[in-house]
Structures are given as structure tokens and as C-alpha cells.
mmCIF file of C-alpha atoms in Angstrom:
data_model
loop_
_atom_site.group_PDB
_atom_site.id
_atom_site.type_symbol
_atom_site.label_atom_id
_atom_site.label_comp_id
_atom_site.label_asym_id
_atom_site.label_seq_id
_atom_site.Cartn_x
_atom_site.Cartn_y
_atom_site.Cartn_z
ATOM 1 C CA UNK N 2 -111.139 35.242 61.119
ATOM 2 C CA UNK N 3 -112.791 31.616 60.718
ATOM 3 C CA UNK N 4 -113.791 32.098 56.970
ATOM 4 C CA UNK N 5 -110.575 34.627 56.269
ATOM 5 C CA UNK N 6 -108.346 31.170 57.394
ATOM 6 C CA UNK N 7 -110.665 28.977 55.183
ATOM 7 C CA UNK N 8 -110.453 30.901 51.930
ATOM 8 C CA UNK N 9 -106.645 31.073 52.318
ATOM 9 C CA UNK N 10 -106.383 26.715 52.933
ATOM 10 C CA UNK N 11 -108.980 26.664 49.825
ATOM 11 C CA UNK N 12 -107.007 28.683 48.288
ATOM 12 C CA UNK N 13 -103.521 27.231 49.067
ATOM 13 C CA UNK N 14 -104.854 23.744 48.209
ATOM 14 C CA UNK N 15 -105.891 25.021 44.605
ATOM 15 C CA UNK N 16 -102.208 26.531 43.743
ATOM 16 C CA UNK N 17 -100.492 23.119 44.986
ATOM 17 C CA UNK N 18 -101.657 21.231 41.962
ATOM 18 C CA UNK N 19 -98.899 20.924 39.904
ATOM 19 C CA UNK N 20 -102.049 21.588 36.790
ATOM 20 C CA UNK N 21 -103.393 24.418 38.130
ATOM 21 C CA UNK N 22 -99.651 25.948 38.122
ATOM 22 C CA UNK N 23 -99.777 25.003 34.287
ATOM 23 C CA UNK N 24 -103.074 26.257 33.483
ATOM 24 C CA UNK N 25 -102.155 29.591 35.497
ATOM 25 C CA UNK N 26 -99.137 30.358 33.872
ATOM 26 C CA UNK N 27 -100.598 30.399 30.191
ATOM 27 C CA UNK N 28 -103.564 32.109 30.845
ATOM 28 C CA UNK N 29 -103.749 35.529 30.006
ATOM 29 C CA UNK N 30 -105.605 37.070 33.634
ATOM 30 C CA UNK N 31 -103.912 34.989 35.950
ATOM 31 C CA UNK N 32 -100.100 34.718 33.810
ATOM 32 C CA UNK N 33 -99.265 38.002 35.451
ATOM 33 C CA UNK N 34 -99.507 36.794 39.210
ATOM 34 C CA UNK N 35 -97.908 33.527 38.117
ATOM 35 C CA UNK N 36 -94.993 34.655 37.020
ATOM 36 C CA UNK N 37 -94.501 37.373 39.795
ATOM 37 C CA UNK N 38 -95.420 35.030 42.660
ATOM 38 C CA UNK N 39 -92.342 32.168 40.691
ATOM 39 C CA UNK N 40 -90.478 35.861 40.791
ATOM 40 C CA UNK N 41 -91.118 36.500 44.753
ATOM 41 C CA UNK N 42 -90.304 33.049 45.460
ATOM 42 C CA UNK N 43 -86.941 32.937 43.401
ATOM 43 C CA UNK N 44 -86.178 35.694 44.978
ATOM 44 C CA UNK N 45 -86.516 33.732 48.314
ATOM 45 C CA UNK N 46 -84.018 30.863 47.447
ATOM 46 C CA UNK N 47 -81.501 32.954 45.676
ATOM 47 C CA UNK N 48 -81.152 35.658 48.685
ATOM 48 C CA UNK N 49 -77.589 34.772 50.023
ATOM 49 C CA UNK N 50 -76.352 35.237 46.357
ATOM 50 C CA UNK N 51 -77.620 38.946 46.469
ATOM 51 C CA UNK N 52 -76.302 39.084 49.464
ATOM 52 C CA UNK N 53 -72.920 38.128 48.854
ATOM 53 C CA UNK N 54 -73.541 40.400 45.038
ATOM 54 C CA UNK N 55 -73.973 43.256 47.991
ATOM 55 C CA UNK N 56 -71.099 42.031 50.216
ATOM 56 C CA UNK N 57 -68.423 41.846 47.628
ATOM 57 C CA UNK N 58 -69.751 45.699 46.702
ATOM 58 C CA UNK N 59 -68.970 47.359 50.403
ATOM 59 C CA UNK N 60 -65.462 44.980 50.683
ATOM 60 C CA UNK N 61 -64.061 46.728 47.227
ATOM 61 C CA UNK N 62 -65.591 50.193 47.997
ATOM 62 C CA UNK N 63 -67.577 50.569 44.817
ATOM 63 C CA UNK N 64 -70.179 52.514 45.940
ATOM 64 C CA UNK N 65 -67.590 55.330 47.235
ATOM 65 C CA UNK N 66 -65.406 54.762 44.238
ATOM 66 C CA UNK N 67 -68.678 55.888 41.899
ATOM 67 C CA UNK N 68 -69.897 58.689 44.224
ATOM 68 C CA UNK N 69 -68.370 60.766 42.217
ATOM 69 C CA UNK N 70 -69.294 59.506 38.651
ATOM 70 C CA UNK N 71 -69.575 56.573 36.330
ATOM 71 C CA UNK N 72 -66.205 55.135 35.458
ATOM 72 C CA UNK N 73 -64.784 52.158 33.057
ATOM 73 C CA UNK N 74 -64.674 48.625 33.862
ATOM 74 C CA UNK N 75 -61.330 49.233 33.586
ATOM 75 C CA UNK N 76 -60.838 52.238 36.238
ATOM 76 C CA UNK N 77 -63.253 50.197 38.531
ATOM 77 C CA UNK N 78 -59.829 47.232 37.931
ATOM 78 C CA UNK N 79 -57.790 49.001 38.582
ATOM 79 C CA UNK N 80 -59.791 50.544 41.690
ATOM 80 C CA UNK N 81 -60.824 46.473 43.363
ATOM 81 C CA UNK N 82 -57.751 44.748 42.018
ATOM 82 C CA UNK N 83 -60.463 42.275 40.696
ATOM 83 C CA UNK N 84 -59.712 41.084 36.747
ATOM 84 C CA UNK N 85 -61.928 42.690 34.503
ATOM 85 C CA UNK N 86 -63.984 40.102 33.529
ATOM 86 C CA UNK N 87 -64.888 39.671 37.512
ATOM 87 C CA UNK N 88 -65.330 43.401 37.748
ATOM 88 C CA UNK N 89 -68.119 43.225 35.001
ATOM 89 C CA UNK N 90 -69.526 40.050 36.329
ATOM 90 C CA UNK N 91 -69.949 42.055 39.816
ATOM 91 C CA UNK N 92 -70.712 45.292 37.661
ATOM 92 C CA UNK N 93 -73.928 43.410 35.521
ATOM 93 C CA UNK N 94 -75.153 40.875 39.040
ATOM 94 C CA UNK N 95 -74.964 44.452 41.287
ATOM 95 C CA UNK N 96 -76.693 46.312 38.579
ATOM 96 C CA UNK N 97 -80.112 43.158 38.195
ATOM 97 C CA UNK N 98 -80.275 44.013 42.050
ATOM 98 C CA UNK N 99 -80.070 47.902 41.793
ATOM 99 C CA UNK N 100 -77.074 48.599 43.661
ATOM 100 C CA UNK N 101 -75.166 49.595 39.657
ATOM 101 C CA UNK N 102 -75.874 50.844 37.190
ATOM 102 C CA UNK N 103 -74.674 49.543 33.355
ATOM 103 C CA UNK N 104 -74.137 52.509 30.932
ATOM 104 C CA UNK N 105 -73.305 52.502 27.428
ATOM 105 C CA UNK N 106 -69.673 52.158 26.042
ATOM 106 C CA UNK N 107 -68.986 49.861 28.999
ATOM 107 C CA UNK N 108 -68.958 52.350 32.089
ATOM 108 C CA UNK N 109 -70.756 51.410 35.622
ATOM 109 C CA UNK N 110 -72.592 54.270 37.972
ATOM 110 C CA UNK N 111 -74.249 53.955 41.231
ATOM 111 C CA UNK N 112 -78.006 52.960 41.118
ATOM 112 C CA UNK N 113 -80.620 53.580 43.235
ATOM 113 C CA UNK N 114 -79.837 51.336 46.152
ATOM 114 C CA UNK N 115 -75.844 51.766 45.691
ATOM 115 C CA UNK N 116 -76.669 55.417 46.179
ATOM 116 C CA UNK N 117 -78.477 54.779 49.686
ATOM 117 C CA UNK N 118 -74.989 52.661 50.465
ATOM 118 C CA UNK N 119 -72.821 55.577 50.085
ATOM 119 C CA UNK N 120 -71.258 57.398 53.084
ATOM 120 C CA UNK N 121 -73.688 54.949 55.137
ATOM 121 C CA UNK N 122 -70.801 52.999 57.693
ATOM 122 C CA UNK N 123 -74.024 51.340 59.392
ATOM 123 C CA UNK N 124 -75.340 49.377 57.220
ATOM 124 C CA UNK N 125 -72.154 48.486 55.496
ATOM 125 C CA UNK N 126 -71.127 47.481 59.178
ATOM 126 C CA UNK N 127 -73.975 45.245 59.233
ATOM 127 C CA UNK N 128 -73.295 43.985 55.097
ATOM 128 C CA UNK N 129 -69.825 42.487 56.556
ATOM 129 C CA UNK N 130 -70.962 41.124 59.968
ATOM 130 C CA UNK N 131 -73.256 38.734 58.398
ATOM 131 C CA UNK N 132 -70.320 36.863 57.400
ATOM 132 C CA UNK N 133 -70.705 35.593 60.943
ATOM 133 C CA UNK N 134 -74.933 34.633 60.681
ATOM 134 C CA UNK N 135 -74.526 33.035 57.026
ATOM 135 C CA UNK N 136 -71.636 30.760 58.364
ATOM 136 C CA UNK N 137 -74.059 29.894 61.593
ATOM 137 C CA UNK N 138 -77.011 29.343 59.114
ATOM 138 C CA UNK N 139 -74.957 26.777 56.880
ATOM 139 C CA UNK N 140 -77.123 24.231 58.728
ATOM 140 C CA UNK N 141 -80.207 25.905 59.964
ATOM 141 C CA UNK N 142 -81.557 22.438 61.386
ATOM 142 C CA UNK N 143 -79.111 22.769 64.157
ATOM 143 C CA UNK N 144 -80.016 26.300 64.919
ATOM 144 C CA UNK N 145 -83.741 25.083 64.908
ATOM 145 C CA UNK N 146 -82.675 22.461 67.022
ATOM 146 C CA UNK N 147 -81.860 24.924 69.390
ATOM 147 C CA UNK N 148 -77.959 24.721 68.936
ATOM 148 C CA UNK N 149 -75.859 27.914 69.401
ATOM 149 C CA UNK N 150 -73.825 28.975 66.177
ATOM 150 C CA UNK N 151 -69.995 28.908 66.792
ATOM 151 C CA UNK N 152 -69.796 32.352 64.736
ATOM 152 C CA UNK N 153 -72.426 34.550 66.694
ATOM 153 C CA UNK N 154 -72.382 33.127 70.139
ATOM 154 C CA UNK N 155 -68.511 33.939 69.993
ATOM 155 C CA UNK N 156 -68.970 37.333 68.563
ATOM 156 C CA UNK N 157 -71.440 37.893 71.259
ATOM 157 C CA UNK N 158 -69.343 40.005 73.631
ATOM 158 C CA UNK N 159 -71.806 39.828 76.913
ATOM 159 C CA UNK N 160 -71.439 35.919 76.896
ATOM 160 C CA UNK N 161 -67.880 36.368 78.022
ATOM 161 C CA UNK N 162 -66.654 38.046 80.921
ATOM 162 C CA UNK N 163 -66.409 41.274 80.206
ATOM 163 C CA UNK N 164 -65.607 42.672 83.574
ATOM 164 C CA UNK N 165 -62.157 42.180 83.041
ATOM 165 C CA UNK N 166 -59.662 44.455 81.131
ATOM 166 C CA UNK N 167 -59.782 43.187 77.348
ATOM 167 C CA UNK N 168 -59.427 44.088 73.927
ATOM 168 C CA UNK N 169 -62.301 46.444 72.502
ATOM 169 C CA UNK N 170 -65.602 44.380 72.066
ATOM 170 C CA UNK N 171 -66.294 43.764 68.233
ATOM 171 C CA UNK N 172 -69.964 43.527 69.504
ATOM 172 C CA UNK N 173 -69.930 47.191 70.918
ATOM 173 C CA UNK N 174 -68.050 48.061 68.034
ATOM 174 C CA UNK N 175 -70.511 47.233 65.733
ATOM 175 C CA UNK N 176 -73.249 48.724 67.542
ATOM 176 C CA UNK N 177 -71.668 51.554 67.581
ATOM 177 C CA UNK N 178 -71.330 51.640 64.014
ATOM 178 C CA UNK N 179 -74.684 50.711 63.444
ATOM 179 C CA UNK N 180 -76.598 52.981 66.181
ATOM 180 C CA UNK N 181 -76.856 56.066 63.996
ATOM 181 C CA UNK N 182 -79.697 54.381 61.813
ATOM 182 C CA UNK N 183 -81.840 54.427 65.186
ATOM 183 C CA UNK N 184 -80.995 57.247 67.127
ATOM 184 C CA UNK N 185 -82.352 59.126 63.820
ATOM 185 C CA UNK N 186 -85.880 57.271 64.316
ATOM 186 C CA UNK N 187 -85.635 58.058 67.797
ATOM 187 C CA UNK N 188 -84.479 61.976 67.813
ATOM 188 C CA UNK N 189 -87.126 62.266 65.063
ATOM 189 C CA UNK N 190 -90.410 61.157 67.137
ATOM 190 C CA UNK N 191 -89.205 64.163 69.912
ATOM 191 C CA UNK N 192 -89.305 62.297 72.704
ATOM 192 C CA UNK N 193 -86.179 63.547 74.386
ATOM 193 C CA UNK N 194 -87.747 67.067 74.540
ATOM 194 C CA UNK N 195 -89.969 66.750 77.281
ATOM 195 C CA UNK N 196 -87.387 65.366 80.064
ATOM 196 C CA UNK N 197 -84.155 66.854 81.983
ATOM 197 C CA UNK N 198 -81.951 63.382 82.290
ATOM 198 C CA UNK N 199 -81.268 60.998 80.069
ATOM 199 C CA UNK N 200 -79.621 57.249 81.092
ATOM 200 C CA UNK N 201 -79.116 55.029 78.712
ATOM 201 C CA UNK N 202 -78.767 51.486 79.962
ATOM 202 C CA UNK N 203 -76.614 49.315 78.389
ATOM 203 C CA UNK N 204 -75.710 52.305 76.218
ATOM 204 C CA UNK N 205 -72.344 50.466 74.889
ATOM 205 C CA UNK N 206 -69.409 52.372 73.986
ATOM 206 C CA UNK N 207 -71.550 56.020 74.290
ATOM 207 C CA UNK N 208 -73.049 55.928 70.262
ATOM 208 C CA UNK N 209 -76.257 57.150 71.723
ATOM 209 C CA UNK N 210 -75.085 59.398 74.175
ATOM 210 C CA UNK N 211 -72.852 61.429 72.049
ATOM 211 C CA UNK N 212 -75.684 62.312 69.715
ATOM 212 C CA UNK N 213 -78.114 62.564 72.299
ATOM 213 C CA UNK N 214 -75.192 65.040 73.639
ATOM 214 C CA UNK N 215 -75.255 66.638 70.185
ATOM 215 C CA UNK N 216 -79.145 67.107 69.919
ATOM 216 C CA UNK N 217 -79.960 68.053 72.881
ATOM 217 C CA UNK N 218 -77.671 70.458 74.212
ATOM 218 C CA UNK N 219 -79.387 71.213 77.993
ATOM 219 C CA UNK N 220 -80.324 67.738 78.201
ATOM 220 C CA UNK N 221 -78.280 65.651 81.332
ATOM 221 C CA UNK N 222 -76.663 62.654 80.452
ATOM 222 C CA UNK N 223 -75.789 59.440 82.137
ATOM 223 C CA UNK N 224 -74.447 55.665 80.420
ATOM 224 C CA UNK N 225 -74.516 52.334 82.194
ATOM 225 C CA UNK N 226 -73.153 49.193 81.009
ATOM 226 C CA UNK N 227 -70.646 47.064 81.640
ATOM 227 C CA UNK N 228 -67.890 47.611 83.714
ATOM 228 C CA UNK N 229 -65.040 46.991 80.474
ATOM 229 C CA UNK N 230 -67.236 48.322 78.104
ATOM 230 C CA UNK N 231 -68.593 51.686 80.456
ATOM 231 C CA UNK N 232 -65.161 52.027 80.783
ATOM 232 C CA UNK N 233 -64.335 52.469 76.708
ATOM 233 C CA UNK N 234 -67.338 54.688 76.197
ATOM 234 C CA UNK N 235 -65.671 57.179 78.915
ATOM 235 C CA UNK N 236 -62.264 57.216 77.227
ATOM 236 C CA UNK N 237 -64.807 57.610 73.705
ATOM 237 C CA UNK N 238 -67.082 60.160 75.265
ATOM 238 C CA UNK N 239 -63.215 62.366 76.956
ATOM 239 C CA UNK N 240 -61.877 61.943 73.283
ATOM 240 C CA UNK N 241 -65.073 63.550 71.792
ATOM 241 C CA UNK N 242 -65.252 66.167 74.508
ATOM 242 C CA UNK N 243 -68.228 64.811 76.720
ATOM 243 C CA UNK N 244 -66.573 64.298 79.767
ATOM 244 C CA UNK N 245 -68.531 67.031 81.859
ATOM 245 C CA UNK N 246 -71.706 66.240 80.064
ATOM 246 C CA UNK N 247 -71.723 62.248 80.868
ATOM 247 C CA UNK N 248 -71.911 60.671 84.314
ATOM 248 C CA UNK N 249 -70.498 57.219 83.478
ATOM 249 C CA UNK N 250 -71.656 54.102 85.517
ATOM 250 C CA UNK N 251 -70.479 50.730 85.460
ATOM 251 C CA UNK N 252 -72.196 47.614 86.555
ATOM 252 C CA UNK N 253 -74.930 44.787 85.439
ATOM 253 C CA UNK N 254 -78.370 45.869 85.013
ATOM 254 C CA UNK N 255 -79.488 42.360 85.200
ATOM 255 C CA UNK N 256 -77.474 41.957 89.148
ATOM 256 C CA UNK N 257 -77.030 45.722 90.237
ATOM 257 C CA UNK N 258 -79.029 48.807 90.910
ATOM 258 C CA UNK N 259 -79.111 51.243 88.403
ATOM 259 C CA UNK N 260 -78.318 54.991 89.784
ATOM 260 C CA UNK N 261 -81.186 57.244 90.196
ATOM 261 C CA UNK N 262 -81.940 60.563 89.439
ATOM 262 C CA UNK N 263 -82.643 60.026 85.408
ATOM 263 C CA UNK N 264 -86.396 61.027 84.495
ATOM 264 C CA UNK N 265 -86.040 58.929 81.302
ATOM 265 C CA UNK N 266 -84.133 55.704 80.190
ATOM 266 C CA UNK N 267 -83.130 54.524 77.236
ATOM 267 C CA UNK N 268 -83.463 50.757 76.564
ATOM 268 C CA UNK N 269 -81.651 51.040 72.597
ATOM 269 C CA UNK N 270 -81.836 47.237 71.209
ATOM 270 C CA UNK N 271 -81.197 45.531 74.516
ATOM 271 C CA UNK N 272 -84.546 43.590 75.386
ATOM 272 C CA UNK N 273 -84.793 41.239 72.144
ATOM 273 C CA UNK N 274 -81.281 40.064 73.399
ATOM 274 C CA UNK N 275 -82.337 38.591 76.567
ATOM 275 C CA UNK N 276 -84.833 36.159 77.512
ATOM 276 C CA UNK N 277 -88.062 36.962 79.313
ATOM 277 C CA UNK N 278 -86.688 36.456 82.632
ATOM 278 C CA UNK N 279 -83.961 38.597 82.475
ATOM 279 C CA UNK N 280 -85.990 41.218 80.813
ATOM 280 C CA UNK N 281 -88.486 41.573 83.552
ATOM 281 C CA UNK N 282 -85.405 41.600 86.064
ATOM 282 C CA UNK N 283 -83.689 44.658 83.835
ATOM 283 C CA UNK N 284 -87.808 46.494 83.979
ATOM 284 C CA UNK N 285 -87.911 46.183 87.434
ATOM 285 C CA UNK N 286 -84.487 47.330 88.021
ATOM 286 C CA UNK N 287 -85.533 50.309 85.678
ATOM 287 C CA UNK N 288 -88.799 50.806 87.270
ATOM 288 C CA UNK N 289 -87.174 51.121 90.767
ATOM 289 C CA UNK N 290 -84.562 54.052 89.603
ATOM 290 C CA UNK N 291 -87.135 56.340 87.719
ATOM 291 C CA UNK N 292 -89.050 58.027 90.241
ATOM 292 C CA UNK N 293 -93.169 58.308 89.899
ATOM 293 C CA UNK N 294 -93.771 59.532 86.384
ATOM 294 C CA UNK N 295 -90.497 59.157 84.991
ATOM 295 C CA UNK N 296 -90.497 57.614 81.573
ATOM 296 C CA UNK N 297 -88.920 54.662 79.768
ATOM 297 C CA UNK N 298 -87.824 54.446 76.483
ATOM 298 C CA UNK N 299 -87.597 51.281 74.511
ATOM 299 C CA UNK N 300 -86.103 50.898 70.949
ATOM 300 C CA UNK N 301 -85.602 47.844 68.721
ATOM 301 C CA UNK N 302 -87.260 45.907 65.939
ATOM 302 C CA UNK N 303 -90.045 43.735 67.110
ATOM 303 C CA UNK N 304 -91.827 41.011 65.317
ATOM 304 C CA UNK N 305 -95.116 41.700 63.550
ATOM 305 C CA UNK N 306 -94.290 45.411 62.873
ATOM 306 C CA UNK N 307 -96.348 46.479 60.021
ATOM 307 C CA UNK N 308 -94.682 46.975 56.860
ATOM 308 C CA UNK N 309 -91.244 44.795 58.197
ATOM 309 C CA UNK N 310 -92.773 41.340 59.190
ATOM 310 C CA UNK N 311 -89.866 39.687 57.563
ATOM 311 C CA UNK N 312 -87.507 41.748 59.707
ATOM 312 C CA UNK N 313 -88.563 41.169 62.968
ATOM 313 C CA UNK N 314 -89.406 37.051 61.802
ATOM 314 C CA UNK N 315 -87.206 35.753 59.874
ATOM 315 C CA UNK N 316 -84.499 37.538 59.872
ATOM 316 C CA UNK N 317 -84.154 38.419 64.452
ATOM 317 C CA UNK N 318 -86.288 35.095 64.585
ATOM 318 C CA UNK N 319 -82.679 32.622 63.332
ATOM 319 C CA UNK N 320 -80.168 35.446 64.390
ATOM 320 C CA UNK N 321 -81.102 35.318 67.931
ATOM 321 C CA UNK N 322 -81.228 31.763 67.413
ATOM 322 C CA UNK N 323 -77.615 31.445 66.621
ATOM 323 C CA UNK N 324 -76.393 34.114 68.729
ATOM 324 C CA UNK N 325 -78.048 31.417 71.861
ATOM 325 C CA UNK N 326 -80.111 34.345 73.374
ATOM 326 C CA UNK N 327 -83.200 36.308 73.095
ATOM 327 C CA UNK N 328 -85.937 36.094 70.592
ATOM 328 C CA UNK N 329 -88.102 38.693 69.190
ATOM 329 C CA UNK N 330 -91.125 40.405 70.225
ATOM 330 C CA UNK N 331 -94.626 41.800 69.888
ATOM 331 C CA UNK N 332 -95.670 45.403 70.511
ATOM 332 C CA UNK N 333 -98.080 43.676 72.969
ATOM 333 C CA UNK N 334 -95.815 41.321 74.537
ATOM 334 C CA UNK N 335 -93.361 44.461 75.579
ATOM 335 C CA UNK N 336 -96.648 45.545 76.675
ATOM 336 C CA UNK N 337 -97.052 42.793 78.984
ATOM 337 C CA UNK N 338 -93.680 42.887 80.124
ATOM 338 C CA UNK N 339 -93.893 46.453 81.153
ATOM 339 C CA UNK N 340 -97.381 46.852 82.828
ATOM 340 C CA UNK N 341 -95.881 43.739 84.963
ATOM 341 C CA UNK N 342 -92.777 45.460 86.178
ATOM 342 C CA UNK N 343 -94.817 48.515 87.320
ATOM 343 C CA UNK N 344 -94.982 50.520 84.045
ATOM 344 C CA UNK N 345 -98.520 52.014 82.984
ATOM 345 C CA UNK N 346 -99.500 54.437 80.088
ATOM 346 C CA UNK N 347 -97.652 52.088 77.325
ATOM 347 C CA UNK N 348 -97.257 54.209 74.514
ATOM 348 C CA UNK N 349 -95.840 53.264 70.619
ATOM 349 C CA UNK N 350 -94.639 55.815 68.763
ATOM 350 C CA UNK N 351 -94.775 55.780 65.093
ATOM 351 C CA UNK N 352 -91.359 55.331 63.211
ATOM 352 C CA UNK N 353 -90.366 56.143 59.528
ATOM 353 C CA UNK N 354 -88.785 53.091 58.824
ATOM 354 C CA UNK N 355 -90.119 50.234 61.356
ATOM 355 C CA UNK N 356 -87.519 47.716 59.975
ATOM 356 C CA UNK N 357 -84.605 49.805 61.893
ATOM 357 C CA UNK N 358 -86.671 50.089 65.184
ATOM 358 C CA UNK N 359 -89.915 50.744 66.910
ATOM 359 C CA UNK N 360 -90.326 52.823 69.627
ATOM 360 C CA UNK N 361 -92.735 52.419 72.807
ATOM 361 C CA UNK N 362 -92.731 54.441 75.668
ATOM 362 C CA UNK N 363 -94.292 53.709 79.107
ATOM 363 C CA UNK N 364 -94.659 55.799 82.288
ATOM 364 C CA UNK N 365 -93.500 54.355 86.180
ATOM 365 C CA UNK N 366 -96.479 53.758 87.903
ATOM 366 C CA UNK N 367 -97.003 55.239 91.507
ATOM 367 C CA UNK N 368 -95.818 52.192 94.093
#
């Protein structure tokens, strides 16, 4: 590790020379790297202007407009209400990032990444919520400084009372929106086969639930959240027909006891929202309702995942920051967490996408 650390600073300390940068760039072995390394780190400071190429994509519907086919500049006018000049400045800056295509005689059609966009409410969801983070992240000293963003900590539905009667929560809204992407990870690695009930804690407005319900017909099902929020995931779960299928709880698994009786629970993108105290409160809690053997099920990014570093970093690492709660973490300091609330047998399951979520699973130990 020693000599791995000392290459890199020897390393590092030969690229900061301003000469070396010259020589590298003209030189036919290294001009390659050079120029994709100026590329990668463009690509860095010009992010939020993809980003925004991307928003301004999912607010006029392109990608569903060219499902079905290319069409003119002018159709795709008439389609966004944009001028056509600003249609083909969107068309050409979408189509440099993938999302469009250009085709001759001055027609646009999806392109690889638009076509991943279509039909997908998730991650368009997500596209328009980080209206919220950029506005936050207009000054990232004061998030580093360890002040809340007014955007995100508003947003942030469980940092207001929600045990009173309210308006739907735009948080739970948008979880529920965006919960598809991770049930699939989680439906796909079989764990739900093995076990009779199913609780999901803090299980929102019943995203999870209702697929779960879907999936796995024979399987029991129980929710607890929130009182406000438990309540709009019963009048979700009655309007899609779950009633008799869900036992609906309401309450605070960081203050109450969760019922009993479930031989697995569901922990979908709740811990990285919490600090570590709370999170060992809402273990134990869980470790006290499973019986001996009874299995909990944890799903979220976490930092240091293999193949989405930047994920679980950079990009949890200043949201959690501005949302004023929770940070993310390592496989093995879950690990830590769970073996000291009484969990043994800590078990990671292999995802297909580990920038949506990981999964780890751990078994109650005997008291």
C-alpha cells in the first residue's frame, strides 16, 4: 500500500508541471491520455450544463415525443413550444451527450441514452428534483461548512411534523416514483423467496409493498411509517386493491416498537438518511421484532461500491449534506452497525447496477 501511495504522489507531482503538460500533449505515446484525461476533467466542470441539456429534455417530453420516430425540428416546435433555433440548439447539445440523435435533412431521433429515458418516470422524477440540490449547491462552501440547504432540508418531509393531517409529502412522492429502479435489484437477487412476512419499515406511501404484493403472491405483507404518511399508503394500497394483503402500521421507528411477527424487514434507502445514532436505535428496534433467525434486509447506495464510487461520494456525500441529515456508508460500516445491534451472518448480495442500490442481508442473533 506504502509504495502503491508513493508512485501515485511521484506521479501526481510529475503531471503538475505546467511543462510536462506541454511536452505530454505533443508527444505521440502519451498525446492520447493527455487529451482524454483534459476530456475527463472537462467533463467534470461542465456537468451541471449536461445536466440542465438533460433537464430541459424530460420538462418538454422529447424523449416520448421521438419514441415513436425521428421527426423535424419543426414538429419537435411545434411539440416544446420552444423557437426553432432553441429546439436545434437543445436538439445538437442533447445529441454531443447521447440523449439525440442528429439525422440528415434536419430531423432529430432518440439516441442511446434518450432511449433508456423513455417510459422511465424514475429517473425523470429524479432529472427534475435536482432543481432543489443544484440551487442548495450554488455555494457548496456553506454546505461544507456544515450549513443546511434551504431547498432540500425543506423538501425533506420527515424534518416536519408529519404526524399531523397534511398535504401529500413531495418527499414520499418522489420515492415513490423513484422506488421501481430498486425493488428491480432487489426482486432480482431472490431474496424474498425464502421467508413468509414481509415489513417494510419506513416503506413510504406502499411503492415497495405493492410490487412486493405483485411478485410474490403468498408472501404476507406489513408497512410501517409514519403516522400521515402510513396513512396515504393505506388509501394507495385500498385504491390498488391491497387492502387484505397489507397490515398497515403507523408510528416512529426511531421512538416506537415495531410490530412483530415479520420474519424479514425491509430497510429500502432509509439508513444513509439518518445519523449513526439513530440508525443503531432503528437496528435495535428491528432486531427486537424479528424473532431468532429472522432476517433483515437493507437497500441503498453506499459509498465505495465498486464500479459507482462517484455515486455513493460525491454525489450522497453533498446531497445529504444539504438535505442536514445522514451521510453515506461503507459495506463494512453497515457491517458494524449491524453485528452491534445483535445482527450476525452479514451478508452482501451482488446487484446489477450498484449505483441504484446495494443489498446486504444479516440474520438476528439468538439473545
Amino acid at each position: 500500500m506504502g509504495l502503491r501511495h508513493a508512485l501515485s504522489d511521484l506521479r501526481n507531482s510529475v503531471v503538475a508541471r505546467p511543462g510536462f503538460r506541454r511536452f505530454a500533449k505533443a508527444f505521440p505515446l502519451t498525446r492520447g491520455t493527455a487529451r482524454g484525461e483534459a476530456r475527463a476533467l472537462f467533463d467534470v466542470m461542465a456537468g451541471f450544463v449536461y445536466s440542465q441539456t438533460l433537464l430541459a429534455c424530460v420538462e418538454t417530453d422529447v424523449f416520448t415525443f421521438l419514441a415513436e420516430g425521428p421527426r423535424s425540428l419543426e414538429a419537435l416546435a411545434g411539440h416544446t413550444g420552444l423557437p426553432r433555433e432553441g429546439v436545434e440548439r437543445l436538439v445538437r447539445a442533447a445529441a454531443s451527450l447521447d440523449l439525440l440523435e442528429m439525422r440528415p435533412g434536419g430531423a432529430a431521433a432518440l439516441g442511446r441514452l434518450g432511449a433508456a429515458m423513455v417510459g422511465d418516470e424514475g429517473l425523470a422524477a429524479m432529472t427534475r428534483h435536482h432543481r432543489l440540490l443544484y440551487a442548495d449547491l450554488t455555494d457548496p462552501m456553506s454546505v461544507l461548512r456544515g450549513e443546511k440547504g434551504a431547498q432540500l432540508s425543506a423538501f425533506w418531509g420527515y424534518g416536519r411534523d408529519e404526524r399531523s393531517d397534511g398535504e401529500p409529502d413531495a418527499y414520499s412522492s418522489l420515492m415513490a416514483d423513484t422506488l421501481p429502479m430498486v425493488a428491480d435489484e432487489i426482486f432480482a437477487a431472490g431474496i424474498l423467496k425464502r421467508h413468509r412476512k414481509l415489513m417494510d419499515v419506513g416503506g413510504g406511501e406502499g411503492a415497495f409493498i405493492a410490487e412486493a404484493a405483485r411478485r410474490a403472491p403468498k408472501l404476507e405483507l406489513a408497512l410501517f411509517d409514519l403516522p400521515a404518511v402510513a396513512a396515504r399508503a393505506d388509501e394507495r394500497l385500498c385504491d390498488a386493491g391491497l387492502s387484505s394483503r397489507v397490515a398497515i402500521h403507523g408510528g416512529s421507528f426511531l421512538d416506537d416498537s415495531l410490530p412483530g411477527g415479520a420474519d424479514l424487514i425491509s430497510l429500502v434507502r432509509i439508513l444513509h438518511d439518518h445519523g449513526d445514532d439513530e440508525v443503531a436505535r432503528l437496528l435495535a428496534a428491528c432486531r427486537r421484532a424479528l424473532e431468532p433467525g429472522g432476517t433483515l434486509l437493507i437497500a441503498e447506495p453506499m459509498a465505495e461500491a465498486r464500479g459507482a464510487e462517484p455515486m455513493g461520494e460525491a454525489y450522497f456525500g453533498f446531497y445529504l449534506a444539504a438535505m442536514g441529515r445522514g451521510r453515506p456508508r461503507t459495506l463494512a460500516r453497515v457491517s458494524a452497525l449491524l453485528r452491534a445491534a445483535g445482527f450476525e451472518a452479514v451478508t452482501p448480495h451482488r446487484t446489477r447496477i450498484p449505483l441504484i442500490a446495494n443489498l446486504v442481508t444479516a440474520r438476528a442473533a439468538k439473545s
